[in-house]
Tab-separated table of C-alpha atoms and ligand atoms in Angstrom:
chain	number	residue	atom	x	y	z
A	1	UNK	CA	19.816	16.456	-13.813
A	2	UNK	CA	18.244	17.053	-10.396
A	3	UNK	CA	19.805	13.893	-8.955
A	4	UNK	CA	22.672	15.206	-6.817
A	5	UNK	CA	26.225	14.071	-7.288
A	6	UNK	CA	28.067	12.332	-4.514
A	7	UNK	CA	29.216	13.199	-1.953
A	8	UNK	CA	25.720	14.023	-0.903
A	9	UNK	CA	25.174	17.295	0.927
A	10	UNK	CA	22.006	17.184	3.045
A	11	UNK	CA	19.563	20.059	2.602
A	12	UNK	CA	19.055	22.607	5.370
A	13	UNK	CA	15.321	21.873	5.402
A	14	UNK	CA	13.032	19.060	4.298
A	15	UNK	CA	9.253	19.138	4.016
A	16	UNK	CA	7.520	15.752	3.883
A	17	UNK	CA	3.982	15.750	2.517
A	18	UNK	CA	1.993	12.834	3.895
A	19	UNK	CA	2.307	10.825	7.088
A	20	UNK	CA	1.338	7.411	5.797
A	21	UNK	CA	3.828	4.596	6.028
A	22	UNK	CA	6.013	6.180	3.303
A	23	UNK	CA	6.106	9.681	4.794
A	24	UNK	CA	6.234	8.799	8.466
A	25	UNK	CA	8.953	6.169	8.093
A	26	UNK	CA	10.954	8.643	5.999
A	27	UNK	CA	10.570	11.269	8.739
A	28	UNK	CA	11.879	8.767	11.253
A	29	UNK	CA	14.832	7.769	9.096
A	30	UNK	CA	15.805	11.395	8.447
A	31	UNK	CA	15.424	12.303	12.117
A	32	UNK	CA	17.731	9.486	13.190
A	33	UNK	CA	20.369	9.612	10.444
A	34	UNK	CA	23.431	11.519	11.665
A	35	UNK	CA	24.079	13.207	8.321
A	36	UNK	CA	20.727	15.003	8.619
A	37	UNK	CA	21.316	16.203	12.178
A	38	UNK	CA	21.256	19.861	11.158
A	39	UNK	CA	18.352	19.524	8.728
A	40	UNK	CA	15.026	21.037	9.761
A	41	UNK	CA	12.332	18.397	9.197
A	42	UNK	CA	8.649	19.251	8.792
A	43	UNK	CA	5.841	16.773	8.188
A	44	UNK	CA	2.481	17.957	6.924
A	45	UNK	CA	-0.691	15.905	6.610
A	46	UNK	CA	-4.402	16.451	6.261
A	47	UNK	CA	-6.171	16.962	9.515
A	48	UNK	CA	-9.810	16.127	9.347
A	49	UNK	CA	-11.326	15.286	12.685
A	50	UNK	CA	-8.183	14.490	14.594
A	51	UNK	CA	-5.924	16.805	16.453
A	52	UNK	CA	-2.519	18.044	15.455
A	53	UNK	CA	0.130	15.372	15.539
A	54	UNK	CA	-2.278	12.460	15.512
A	55	UNK	CA	-1.490	11.373	12.008
A	56	UNK	CA	-2.240	10.063	9.532
A	57	UNK	CA	-5.939	10.505	8.842
A	58	UNK	CA	-7.966	7.393	9.481
A	59	UNK	CA	-8.957	7.021	5.821
A	60	UNK	CA	-5.337	6.628	4.740
A	61	UNK	CA	-4.258	3.263	3.346
A	62	UNK	CA	-1.807	2.763	6.233
A	63	UNK	CA	-4.632	2.950	8.753
A	64	UNK	CA	-6.783	-0.129	9.207
A	65	UNK	CA	-7.415	-3.026	11.541
A	66	UNK	CA	-4.870	-5.167	9.736
A	67	UNK	CA	-2.240	-5.579	7.067
A	68	UNK	CA	-0.586	-8.818	5.960
A	69	UNK	CA	3.059	-9.203	6.922
A	70	UNK	CA	4.642	-11.612	4.472
A	71	UNK	CA	7.884	-12.314	2.692
A	72	UNK	CA	5.805	-14.261	0.177
A	73	UNK	CA	6.687	-12.474	-3.047
A	74	UNK	CA	7.276	-13.659	-6.590
A	75	UNK	CA	10.109	-11.099	-6.743
A	76	UNK	CA	13.085	-12.161	-4.595
A	77	UNK	CA	14.175	-8.553	-3.900
A	78	UNK	CA	10.954	-7.950	-1.971
A	79	UNK	CA	11.221	-11.354	-0.286
A	80	UNK	CA	14.622	-10.315	1.112
A	81	UNK	CA	13.429	-6.845	2.042
A	82	UNK	CA	10.345	-8.227	3.770
A	83	UNK	CA	12.513	-10.693	5.651
A	84	UNK	CA	14.574	-7.755	6.901
A	85	UNK	CA	11.371	-5.964	7.980
A	86	UNK	CA	9.919	-9.049	9.609
A	87	UNK	CA	12.881	-9.295	11.971
A	88	UNK	CA	11.552	-6.042	13.489
A	89	UNK	CA	7.927	-7.204	13.521
A	90	UNK	CA	9.071	-10.255	15.457
A	91	UNK	CA	10.548	-8.117	18.228
A	92	UNK	CA	7.712	-8.405	20.705
A	93	UNK	CA	9.263	-7.047	23.883
A	94	UNK	CA	7.845	-4.130	25.786
A	95	UNK	CA	7.711	-1.083	23.531
A	96	UNK	CA	9.063	-2.988	20.525
A	97	UNK	CA	7.318	-2.877	17.160
A	98	UNK	CA	5.801	-6.356	17.268
A	99	UNK	CA	4.633	-6.094	20.886
A	100	UNK	CA	1.335	-4.863	22.304
A	101	UNK	CA	-0.784	-6.860	19.828
A	102	UNK	CA	0.779	-5.069	16.873
A	103	UNK	CA	2.000	-8.275	15.214
A	104	UNK	CA	0.573	-11.811	15.140
A	105	UNK	CA	2.481	-14.600	13.463
A	106	UNK	CA	-0.630	-16.533	12.521
A	107	UNK	CA	0.883	-18.104	9.428
A	108	UNK	CA	-0.526	-17.564	5.955
A	109	UNK	CA	-2.071	-19.975	3.496
A	110	UNK	CA	-1.459	-18.834	-0.086
A	111	UNK	CA	-3.460	-20.558	-2.808
A	112	UNK	CA	-4.073	-20.284	-6.506
A	113	UNK	CA	-5.711	-22.238	-9.282
A	114	UNK	CA	-3.663	-24.073	-11.896
A	115	UNK	CA	-3.540	-22.288	-15.230
A	116	UNK	CA	-4.068	-18.756	-13.854
A	117	UNK	CA	-1.620	-15.844	-13.543
A	118	UNK	CA	-2.195	-15.948	-9.823
A	119	UNK	CA	-0.879	-19.506	-9.724
A	120	UNK	CA	2.371	-18.430	-11.329
A	121	UNK	CA	2.821	-15.898	-8.540
A	122	UNK	CA	2.012	-18.508	-5.884
A	123	UNK	CA	4.612	-20.922	-7.273
A	124	UNK	CA	7.331	-18.264	-7.532
A	125	UNK	CA	6.518	-17.007	-4.092
A	126	UNK	CA	6.710	-20.556	-2.732
A	127	UNK	CA	10.123	-21.002	-4.288
A	128	UNK	CA	11.389	-17.732	-2.803
A	129	UNK	CA	10.156	-18.275	0.742
A	130	UNK	CA	11.195	-21.925	0.704
A	131	UNK	CA	14.711	-20.939	-0.306
A	132	UNK	CA	14.805	-18.245	2.375
A	133	UNK	CA	13.527	-20.685	4.999
A	134	UNK	CA	16.000	-23.392	4.029
A	135	UNK	CA	18.864	-20.920	4.233
A	136	UNK	CA	17.649	-19.949	7.682
A	137	UNK	CA	17.275	-23.584	8.757
A	138	UNK	CA	13.493	-23.514	9.124
A	139	UNK	CA	12.463	-25.053	5.798
A	140	UNK	CA	9.811	-27.179	7.520
A	141	UNK	CA	7.781	-24.017	8.258
A	142	UNK	CA	6.784	-23.811	4.600
A	143	UNK	CA	4.295	-26.602	4.003
A	144	UNK	CA	2.916	-27.499	0.601
A	145	UNK	CA	-0.803	-28.245	0.090
A	146	UNK	CA	-0.617	-29.857	-3.312
A	147	UNK	CA	-4.265	-30.361	-4.297
A	148	UNK	CA	-7.761	-28.928	-3.878
A	149	UNK	CA	-8.525	-31.668	-1.366
A	150	UNK	CA	-5.443	-30.798	0.645
A	151	UNK	CA	-6.297	-27.072	0.590
A	152	UNK	CA	-9.950	-27.428	1.549
A	153	UNK	CA	-9.047	-30.181	3.973
A	154	UNK	CA	-6.724	-27.781	5.730
A	155	UNK	CA	-9.357	-25.018	5.721
A	156	UNK	CA	-12.024	-27.437	6.913
A	157	UNK	CA	-14.452	-26.154	4.298
A	158	UNK	CA	-14.919	-29.337	2.267
A	159	UNK	CA	-14.313	-29.699	-1.466
A	160	UNK	CA	-15.342	-26.680	-3.554
A	161	UNK	CA	-13.236	-25.535	-6.491
A	162	UNK	CA	-10.704	-27.683	-8.207
A	163	UNK	CA	-7.165	-27.128	-9.382
A	164	UNK	CA	-6.125	-25.393	-6.206
A	165	UNK	CA	-2.532	-25.593	-5.146
A	166	UNK	CA	-1.038	-23.758	-2.238
A	167	UNK	CA	1.248	-23.644	0.724
A	168	UNK	CA	1.200	-22.589	4.330
A	169	UNK	CA	3.946	-20.222	5.424
A	170	UNK	CA	3.980	-20.578	9.187
A	171	UNK	CA	6.216	-17.556	9.652
A	172	UNK	CA	3.996	-15.009	7.891
A	173	UNK	CA	1.309	-13.129	9.763
A	174	UNK	CA	-0.488	-9.850	10.078
A	175	UNK	CA	-0.141	-6.525	11.827
A	176	UNK	CA	-2.638	-4.225	13.441
A	177	UNK	CA	-1.994	-1.441	10.968
A	178	UNK	CA	-3.321	1.453	12.978
A	179	UNK	CA	-1.436	0.402	16.106
A	180	UNK	CA	1.765	-0.006	14.104
A	181	UNK	CA	1.385	3.537	12.778
A	182	UNK	CA	0.740	4.850	16.290
A	183	UNK	CA	3.950	3.129	17.419
A	184	UNK	CA	5.919	4.672	14.565
A	185	UNK	CA	4.453	8.110	15.248
A	186	UNK	CA	5.559	7.754	18.844
A	187	UNK	CA	9.084	6.852	17.709
A	188	UNK	CA	9.161	9.922	15.488
A	189	UNK	CA	7.940	12.178	18.308
A	190	UNK	CA	10.615	10.786	20.619
A	191	UNK	CA	13.332	12.070	18.317
A	192	UNK	CA	11.959	15.592	18.932
A	193	UNK	CA	13.335	16.423	15.510
A	194	UNK	CA	10.167	16.666	13.452
A	195	UNK	CA	7.693	19.513	13.378
A	196	UNK	CA	4.151	18.330	12.634
A	197	UNK	CA	1.838	20.605	10.695
A	198	UNK	CA	-1.842	19.805	10.264
A	199	UNK	CA	-3.226	20.995	6.964
A	200	UNK	CA	-4.231	19.914	3.498
A	201	UNK	CA	-1.660	20.634	0.821
A	202	UNK	CA	-3.357	22.411	-2.051
A	203	UNK	CA	-0.333	22.406	-4.348
A	204	UNK	CA	3.419	22.505	-4.421
A	205	UNK	CA	5.045	25.918	-4.801
A	206	UNK	CA	7.504	26.250	-7.663
A	207	UNK	CA	9.567	28.670	-9.621
A	208	UNK	CA	9.072	27.986	-13.333
A	209	UNK	CA	12.028	30.164	-14.351
A	210	UNK	CA	14.466	28.250	-12.179
A	211	UNK	CA	12.733	24.882	-12.609
A	212	UNK	CA	12.665	24.476	-8.875
A	213	UNK	CA	10.136	23.440	-6.240
A	214	UNK	CA	10.398	25.590	-3.129
A	215	UNK	CA	7.644	24.367	-0.826
A	216	UNK	CA	3.937	23.693	-0.515
A	217	UNK	CA	0.835	25.809	-0.166
A	218	UNK	CA	-1.903	24.683	2.212
A	219	UNK	CA	-5.630	25.020	1.633
A	220	UNK	CA	-5.750	27.886	4.147
A	221	UNK	CA	-3.273	29.855	2.036
A	222	UNK	CA	-0.199	29.440	4.241
A	223	UNK	CA	3.022	28.370	2.605
A	224	UNK	CA	5.649	25.980	3.921
A	225	UNK	CA	9.066	26.435	2.366
A	226	UNK	CA	11.859	23.851	2.186
A	227	UNK	CA	15.011	23.141	0.262
A	228	UNK	CA	13.789	19.611	-0.431
A	229	UNK	CA	10.125	18.632	-0.668
A	230	UNK	CA	9.326	14.920	-0.369
A	231	UNK	CA	5.910	14.104	-1.762
A	232	UNK	CA	4.589	10.968	-0.047
A	233	UNK	CA	0.866	11.497	-0.334
A	234	UNK	CA	-0.023	7.900	-1.231
A	235	UNK	CA	-2.908	7.611	-3.657
A	236	UNK	CA	-3.341	11.402	-3.515
A	237	UNK	CA	0.167	12.065	-4.891
A	238	UNK	CA	-1.078	12.411	-8.469
A	239	UNK	CA	-3.017	15.535	-7.481
A	240	UNK	CA	0.266	17.278	-6.590
A	241	UNK	CA	2.698	15.870	-9.152
A	242	UNK	CA	1.703	14.750	-12.637
A	243	UNK	CA	2.188	10.967	-12.486
A	244	UNK	CA	0.137	10.033	-15.505
A	245	UNK	CA	1.611	6.922	-17.073
A	246	UNK	CA	3.530	6.176	-13.878
A	247	UNK	CA	1.083	5.721	-11.036
A	248	UNK	CA	-2.708	5.459	-10.689
A	249	UNK	CA	-4.989	5.520	-7.637
A	250	UNK	CA	-7.127	2.383	-7.427
A	251	UNK	CA	-9.770	1.508	-4.836
A	252	UNK	CA	-9.727	-1.923	-3.217
A	253	UNK	CA	-12.643	-3.347	-1.264
A	254	UNK	CA	-12.842	-4.447	2.354
A	255	UNK	CA	-15.772	-5.742	4.395
A	256	UNK	CA	-15.987	-6.451	8.117
A	257	UNK	CA	-18.325	-8.951	9.763
A	258	UNK	CA	-19.108	-9.139	13.471
A	259	UNK	CA	-18.778	-12.633	14.849
A	260	UNK	CA	-19.538	-14.181	18.223
A	261	UNK	CA	-17.057	-15.124	20.919
A	262	UNK	CA	-17.701	-18.786	20.068
A	263	UNK	CA	-17.021	-18.255	16.391
A	264	UNK	CA	-13.838	-16.402	17.189
A	265	UNK	CA	-12.750	-19.247	19.455
A	266	UNK	CA	-13.327	-21.670	16.615
A	267	UNK	CA	-11.137	-19.573	14.302
A	268	UNK	CA	-8.445	-18.671	16.787
A	269	UNK	CA	-5.722	-20.720	15.106
A	270	UNK	CA	-6.598	-19.898	11.527
A	271	UNK	CA	-3.883	-18.334	9.376
A	272	UNK	CA	-4.296	-15.441	6.981
A	273	UNK	CA	-5.765	-16.948	3.803
A	274	UNK	CA	-4.914	-15.416	0.445
A	275	UNK	CA	-6.181	-16.704	-2.875
A	276	UNK	CA	-4.098	-15.086	-5.596
A	277	UNK	CA	-6.386	-16.299	-8.362
A	278	UNK	CA	-9.326	-14.325	-6.986
A	279	UNK	CA	-7.376	-11.716	-4.976
A	280	UNK	CA	-9.604	-12.532	-2.008
A	281	UNK	CA	-8.147	-12.753	1.448
A	282	UNK	CA	-9.203	-13.065	5.053
A	283	UNK	CA	-7.400	-11.928	8.169
A	284	UNK	CA	-7.935	-13.994	11.333
A	285	UNK	CA	-10.541	-12.343	13.567
A	286	UNK	CA	-9.671	-10.108	16.473
A	287	UNK	CA	-12.100	-8.479	18.937
A	288	UNK	CA	-14.933	-10.440	17.300
A	289	UNK	CA	-14.483	-8.802	13.908
A	290	UNK	CA	-13.583	-10.732	10.780
A	291	UNK	CA	-12.155	-8.883	7.786
A	292	UNK	CA	-12.490	-9.965	4.171
A	293	UNK	CA	-10.789	-8.040	1.397
A	294	UNK	CA	-9.671	-8.211	-2.205
A	295	UNK	CA	-6.287	-7.406	-3.707
A	296	UNK	CA	-7.287	-6.854	-7.325
A	297	UNK	CA	-6.985	-4.358	-10.162
A	298	UNK	CA	-9.344	-2.123	-8.221
A	299	UNK	CA	-11.642	0.741	-9.119
A	300	UNK	CA	-10.810	4.059	-10.715
A	301	UNK	CA	-12.432	7.249	-9.475
A	302	UNK	CA	-12.050	9.820	-12.278
A	303	UNK	CA	-11.859	13.414	-11.067
A	304	UNK	CA	-11.134	16.633	-13.007
A	305	UNK	CA	-8.618	18.905	-11.339
A	306	UNK	CA	-7.051	22.182	-12.473
A	307	UNK	CA	-3.731	21.395	-14.147
A	308	UNK	CA	-2.283	24.625	-12.768
A	309	UNK	CA	-2.233	23.026	-9.315
A	310	UNK	CA	-0.230	20.024	-10.448
A	311	UNK	CA	3.531	20.029	-10.926
A	312	UNK	CA	3.877	19.391	-14.640
A	313	UNK	CA	6.213	16.764	-16.056
A	314	UNK	CA	8.445	19.248	-17.791
A	315	UNK	CA	9.652	22.664	-16.793
A	316	UNK	CA	8.295	25.275	-19.178
A	317	UNK	CA	7.034	28.807	-18.926
A	318	UNK	CA	3.525	27.366	-18.815
A	319	UNK	CA	4.604	25.685	-15.639
A	320	UNK	CA	4.655	29.034	-13.943
A	321	UNK	CA	2.297	29.011	-11.037
A	322	UNK	CA	-1.229	29.981	-11.866
A	323	UNK	CA	-0.641	29.429	-15.585
A	324	UNK	CA	-3.732	28.595	-17.610
A	325	UNK	CA	-3.464	24.934	-18.373
A	326	UNK	CA	-7.071	23.814	-18.209
A	327	UNK	CA	-8.035	20.677	-16.340
A	328	UNK	CA	-6.699	17.158	-16.181
A	329	UNK	CA	-8.542	13.986	-15.307
A	330	UNK	CA	-6.977	11.510	-12.939
A	331	UNK	CA	-8.186	8.851	-10.545
A	332	UNK	CA	-8.253	10.057	-6.934
A	333	UNK	CA	-9.351	8.428	-3.689
A	334	UNK	CA	-12.897	8.745	-2.485
A	335	UNK	CA	-12.903	7.749	1.156
A	336	UNK	CA	-14.955	7.839	4.317
A	337	UNK	CA	-13.817	11.465	4.688
A	338	UNK	CA	-15.800	12.255	1.520
A	339	UNK	CA	-18.879	10.063	1.916
A	340	UNK	CA	-20.163	6.921	3.642
A	341	UNK	CA	-18.369	4.014	1.933
A	342	UNK	CA	-20.577	1.862	-0.244
A	343	UNK	CA	-19.384	-1.170	-2.128
A	344	UNK	CA	-20.544	-2.244	-5.571
A	345	UNK	CA	-22.674	-5.371	-5.517
A	346	UNK	CA	-20.012	-7.392	-7.320
A	347	UNK	CA	-17.604	-6.612	-4.477
A	348	UNK	CA	-20.049	-7.607	-1.770
A	349	UNK	CA	-20.733	-10.861	-3.593
A	350	UNK	CA	-17.025	-11.519	-3.972
A	351	UNK	CA	-16.182	-10.782	-0.325
A	352	UNK	CA	-18.955	-13.150	0.757
A	353	UNK	CA	-17.449	-15.757	-1.517
A	354	UNK	CA	-14.172	-15.372	0.393
A	355	UNK	CA	-15.945	-16.058	3.674
A	356	UNK	CA	-17.698	-19.043	2.203
A	357	UNK	CA	-14.526	-20.471	0.658
A	358	UNK	CA	-12.155	-19.889	3.546
A	359	UNK	CA	-14.198	-20.091	6.742
A	360	UNK	CA	-15.602	-23.392	7.999
A	361	UNK	CA	-18.687	-21.859	9.642
A	362	UNK	CA	-21.767	-22.329	7.535
A	363	UNK	CA	-24.042	-19.351	7.025
A	364	UNK	CA	-21.411	-16.802	8.035
A	365	UNK	CA	-21.208	-15.578	4.452
A	366	UNK	CA	-24.826	-14.364	4.661
A	367	UNK	CA	-24.273	-12.168	7.691
A	368	UNK	CA	-24.477	-8.413	7.014
A	369	UNK	CA	-21.252	-6.419	6.942
A	370	UNK	CA	-20.840	-4.269	10.023
A	371	UNK	CA	-18.697	-1.860	8.030
A	372	UNK	CA	-17.169	-1.457	4.616
A	373	UNK	CA	-14.190	0.379	3.300
A	374	UNK	CA	-12.369	1.191	0.110
A	375	UNK	CA	-8.616	1.318	0.523
A	376	UNK	CA	-6.770	3.392	-2.075
A	377	UNK	CA	-3.588	2.037	-3.597
A	378	UNK	CA	-1.026	4.056	-5.555
A	379	UNK	CA	-0.465	1.543	-8.342
A	380	UNK	CA	2.543	1.393	-10.644
A	381	UNK	CA	2.865	-0.833	-13.745
A	382	UNK	CA	5.324	-3.244	-12.123
A	383	UNK	CA	4.219	-2.856	-8.505
A	384	UNK	CA	7.612	-1.286	-7.747
A	385	UNK	CA	7.603	1.871	-5.668
A	386	UNK	CA	8.743	5.274	-6.829
A	387	UNK	CA	11.423	6.752	-4.575
A	388	UNK	CA	13.386	9.196	-6.671
A	389	UNK	CA	14.022	12.815	-7.525
A	390	UNK	CA	11.725	14.311	-10.108
A	391	UNK	CA	13.523	14.039	-13.456
A	392	UNK	CA	12.801	17.636	-14.474
A	393	UNK	CA	12.291	19.760	-11.362
A	394	UNK	CA	14.875	20.496	-8.714
A	395	UNK	CA	14.083	20.347	-5.004
A	396	UNK	CA	11.444	17.625	-5.185
A	397	UNK	CA	11.593	13.930	-4.408
A	398	UNK	CA	8.635	11.588	-4.854
A	399	UNK	CA	8.072	8.606	-2.541
A	400	UNK	CA	4.919	6.744	-3.478
A	401	UNK	CA	3.594	3.914	-5.631
A	402	UNK	CA	3.011	1.522	-2.724
A	403	UNK	CA	0.888	-0.648	-5.043
A	404	UNK	CA	-0.861	-2.195	-2.068
A	405	UNK	CA	2.187	-3.831	-0.551
A	406	UNK	CA	4.041	-1.125	1.366
A	407	UNK	CA	2.808	-1.452	4.922
A	408	UNK	CA	4.860	-4.498	5.976
A	409	UNK	CA	8.036	-2.510	5.305
A	410	UNK	CA	7.154	0.037	8.002
A	411	UNK	CA	10.344	-0.649	10.030
A	412	UNK	CA	12.722	-0.427	7.042
A	413	UNK	CA	10.989	1.570	4.302
A	414	UNK	CA	12.084	5.019	5.503
A	415	UNK	CA	15.738	3.956	5.675
A	416	UNK	CA	15.587	2.654	2.121
A	417	UNK	CA	13.845	5.822	0.920
A	418	UNK	CA	16.508	7.991	2.563
A	419	UNK	CA	19.135	5.789	0.872
A	420	UNK	CA	17.449	6.700	-2.412
A	421	UNK	CA	17.685	10.376	-1.405
A	422	UNK	CA	21.380	10.219	-0.556
A	423	UNK	CA	22.480	7.585	-3.073
A	424	UNK	CA	23.518	5.061	-0.415
A	425	UNK	CA	22.455	1.487	0.338
A	426	UNK	CA	21.480	-1.271	-2.033
A	427	UNK	CA	21.798	-0.368	-5.672
A	428	UNK	CA	19.258	-3.059	-6.558
A	429	UNK	CA	16.617	-1.360	-4.437
A	430	UNK	CA	17.478	2.131	-5.688
A	431	UNK	CA	17.294	0.900	-9.253
A	432	UNK	CA	13.911	-0.750	-8.636
A	433	UNK	CA	12.397	2.412	-7.222
A	434	UNK	CA	13.784	4.933	-9.652
A	435	UNK	CA	11.592	7.234	-11.704
A	436	UNK	CA	10.664	5.257	-14.831
A	437	UNK	CA	9.721	6.315	-18.293
A	438	UNK	CA	6.013	6.430	-18.776
A	439	UNK	CA	4.588	2.960	-19.206
A	440	UNK	CA	1.697	1.632	-21.220
A	441	UNK	CA	-1.518	3.451	-20.357
A	442	UNK	CA	-5.118	2.379	-20.700
A	443	UNK	CA	-7.536	5.243	-21.139
A	444	UNK	CA	-10.669	4.699	-19.082
A	445	UNK	CA	-13.193	7.532	-18.917
A	446	UNK	CA	-10.461	9.959	-19.877
A	447	UNK	CA	-8.106	8.714	-17.177
A	448	UNK	CA	-4.697	7.608	-18.424
A	449	UNK	CA	-4.391	4.718	-16.034
A	450	UNK	CA	-1.614	2.223	-15.527
A	451	UNK	CA	-2.328	-1.371	-14.599
A	452	UNK	CA	-0.197	-3.255	-12.075
A	453	UNK	CA	1.085	-6.372	-13.798
A	454	UNK	CA	3.165	-7.936	-11.048
A	455	UNK	CA	1.054	-11.083	-11.274
A	456	UNK	CA	-0.595	-10.562	-7.896
A	457	UNK	CA	-3.783	-8.898	-9.118
A	458	UNK	CA	-7.061	-10.588	-9.906
A	459	UNK	CA	-10.266	-9.422	-11.517
A	460	UNK	CA	-10.655	-6.912	-14.328
A	461	UNK	CA	-8.630	-3.759	-14.893
A	462	UNK	CA	-10.423	-0.513	-15.641
A	463	UNK	CA	-13.499	-0.777	-13.435
A	464	UNK	CA	-14.934	2.647	-12.620
A	465	UNK	CA	-16.270	2.978	-9.079
A	466	UNK	CA	-19.411	4.981	-9.856
A	467	UNK	CA	-20.338	2.795	-12.763
A	468	UNK	CA	-19.958	-0.353	-10.687
A	469	UNK	CA	-22.033	1.250	-7.916
A	470	UNK	CA	-24.778	1.948	-10.425
A	471	UNK	CA	-24.634	-1.689	-11.522
A	472	UNK	CA	-23.573	-0.703	-15.024
A	473	UNK	CA	-19.954	-1.769	-14.842
A	474	UNK	CA	-17.884	-4.443	-16.441
A	475	UNK	CA	-17.812	-6.660	-13.410
A	476	UNK	CA	-18.657	-10.289	-13.369
A	477	UNK	CA	-20.034	-11.104	-9.941
A	478	UNK	CA	-18.764	-14.646	-9.742
A	479	UNK	CA	-15.509	-16.275	-10.558
A	480	UNK	CA	-13.064	-13.443	-11.118
A	481	UNK	CA	-9.943	-15.221	-12.217
A	482	UNK	CA	-6.469	-13.751	-12.242
B	1	LIG	C1	-9.459	-19.377	-5.497
B	1	LIG	O1	-10.041	-18.547	-6.465
B	1	LIG	C2	-10.414	-19.208	-7.654
B	1	LIG	C3	-10.878	-18.142	-8.635
B	1	LIG	O2	-11.966	-17.438	-8.154
B	1	LIG	C4	-11.466	-20.255	-7.342
B	1	LIG	O3	-11.781	-20.958	-8.520
B	1	LIG	C5	-10.928	-21.202	-6.278
B	1	LIG	O4	-11.929	-22.120	-5.885
B	1	LIG	C6	-10.455	-20.458	-5.065
B	1	LIG	N1	-9.851	-21.401	-4.119
B	1	LIG	C7	-10.119	-21.395	-2.820
B	1	LIG	C8	-9.441	-22.434	-1.984
B	1	LIG	O5	-10.852	-20.576	-2.317
């Protein structure tokens, strides 16, 4: 088995593919862990319109105006892990992670509707954060809103739906995602241990006879060699390593609305609002921009790619580079780097519904979006990450499967991933993130997709982006219920 025996002997060189929150935090953890002090560390990421070292690309999932920072999870392991991360977000001194407008502890209202899967998640999450808060002596910061009237009363929107139940977690908040990444990049640069390479990885390089990955080839033909290759390419990972049945790229919708200074003033104390029965959420406005988004099953974007470029699941002679294996169809991101983002009508309608349901300013839901975006998740069946050695190939470790909830762990994720590399740290976490057997797949347009069933997703699985854009999809514009 490729998993090394203890005691762990660090490799002489590591190549990390991808500088999103998984890759960049891993680079930082390797660069600062004494046992890797003689390891050469290289980080490669796509460079589109930005200069060398300014990573990641702006269309990456880690890069956005905001990400929710919450310990509100139905799974207590993530509640504890998020609590550990949040201690760093709360450090707001000069140069610290949470300073410089990178973190705002606005609070978060989490709601659901009785009888839905989303509600189950809300209740479990409430139990977990309440327990955490009581242990920490701040139980009063988790406030229950036990009816629709209480929820809409709090929001100031007046009665709308019924059956709502929710709670306000006063110690959750949100981060300026792009600024957080810039801070982390700066920390990595300060170690002076990591060499940054700008370039798009075309494929891994492997030796089929030895069953070993030896590096990566870039689109310009150059090759980067390393004893250990860490693939952390987010939703693009499936184009480098065959992850069918394990991880699927799904597109999630975001819309931004420009508001006035007055409107912003009115909303200045609003918390993040997250409805787990619809997946809709709103981040409090900043710089006169309000963001509405949806955490749902998401869209698939089926693409045919040559199988010969993808590290196959098993080592075989066919796995020799350049072997004739035909094509494979997987879902891959389509971002602003590919074309101007457009949202399907059902998404626009849904995002407007979020504004109408959560924001007490009438008419705001009719205002045009100033910009739109599709954020690409790397979804796994359970929502657990993958941070493990490839089960068949030597010299390759995969760190992906963020499932739309990785960003908040920015200050601790890399350390945990390196623990998975060396076999240290919490066994619970290592076990959660290990390479699983292939799960149940749903075939949609030839894509063997997995569906995240962690209870946090709303809407309908298996929507295909192009079909929804053409108005021929399976969407139901109103009342998506998780
Ligand atoms: C939450 O979403 C559900 C499902 O779409 C909806 O029925 C309910 O009214 C929403 N609640 C709030 C407070 O927005």
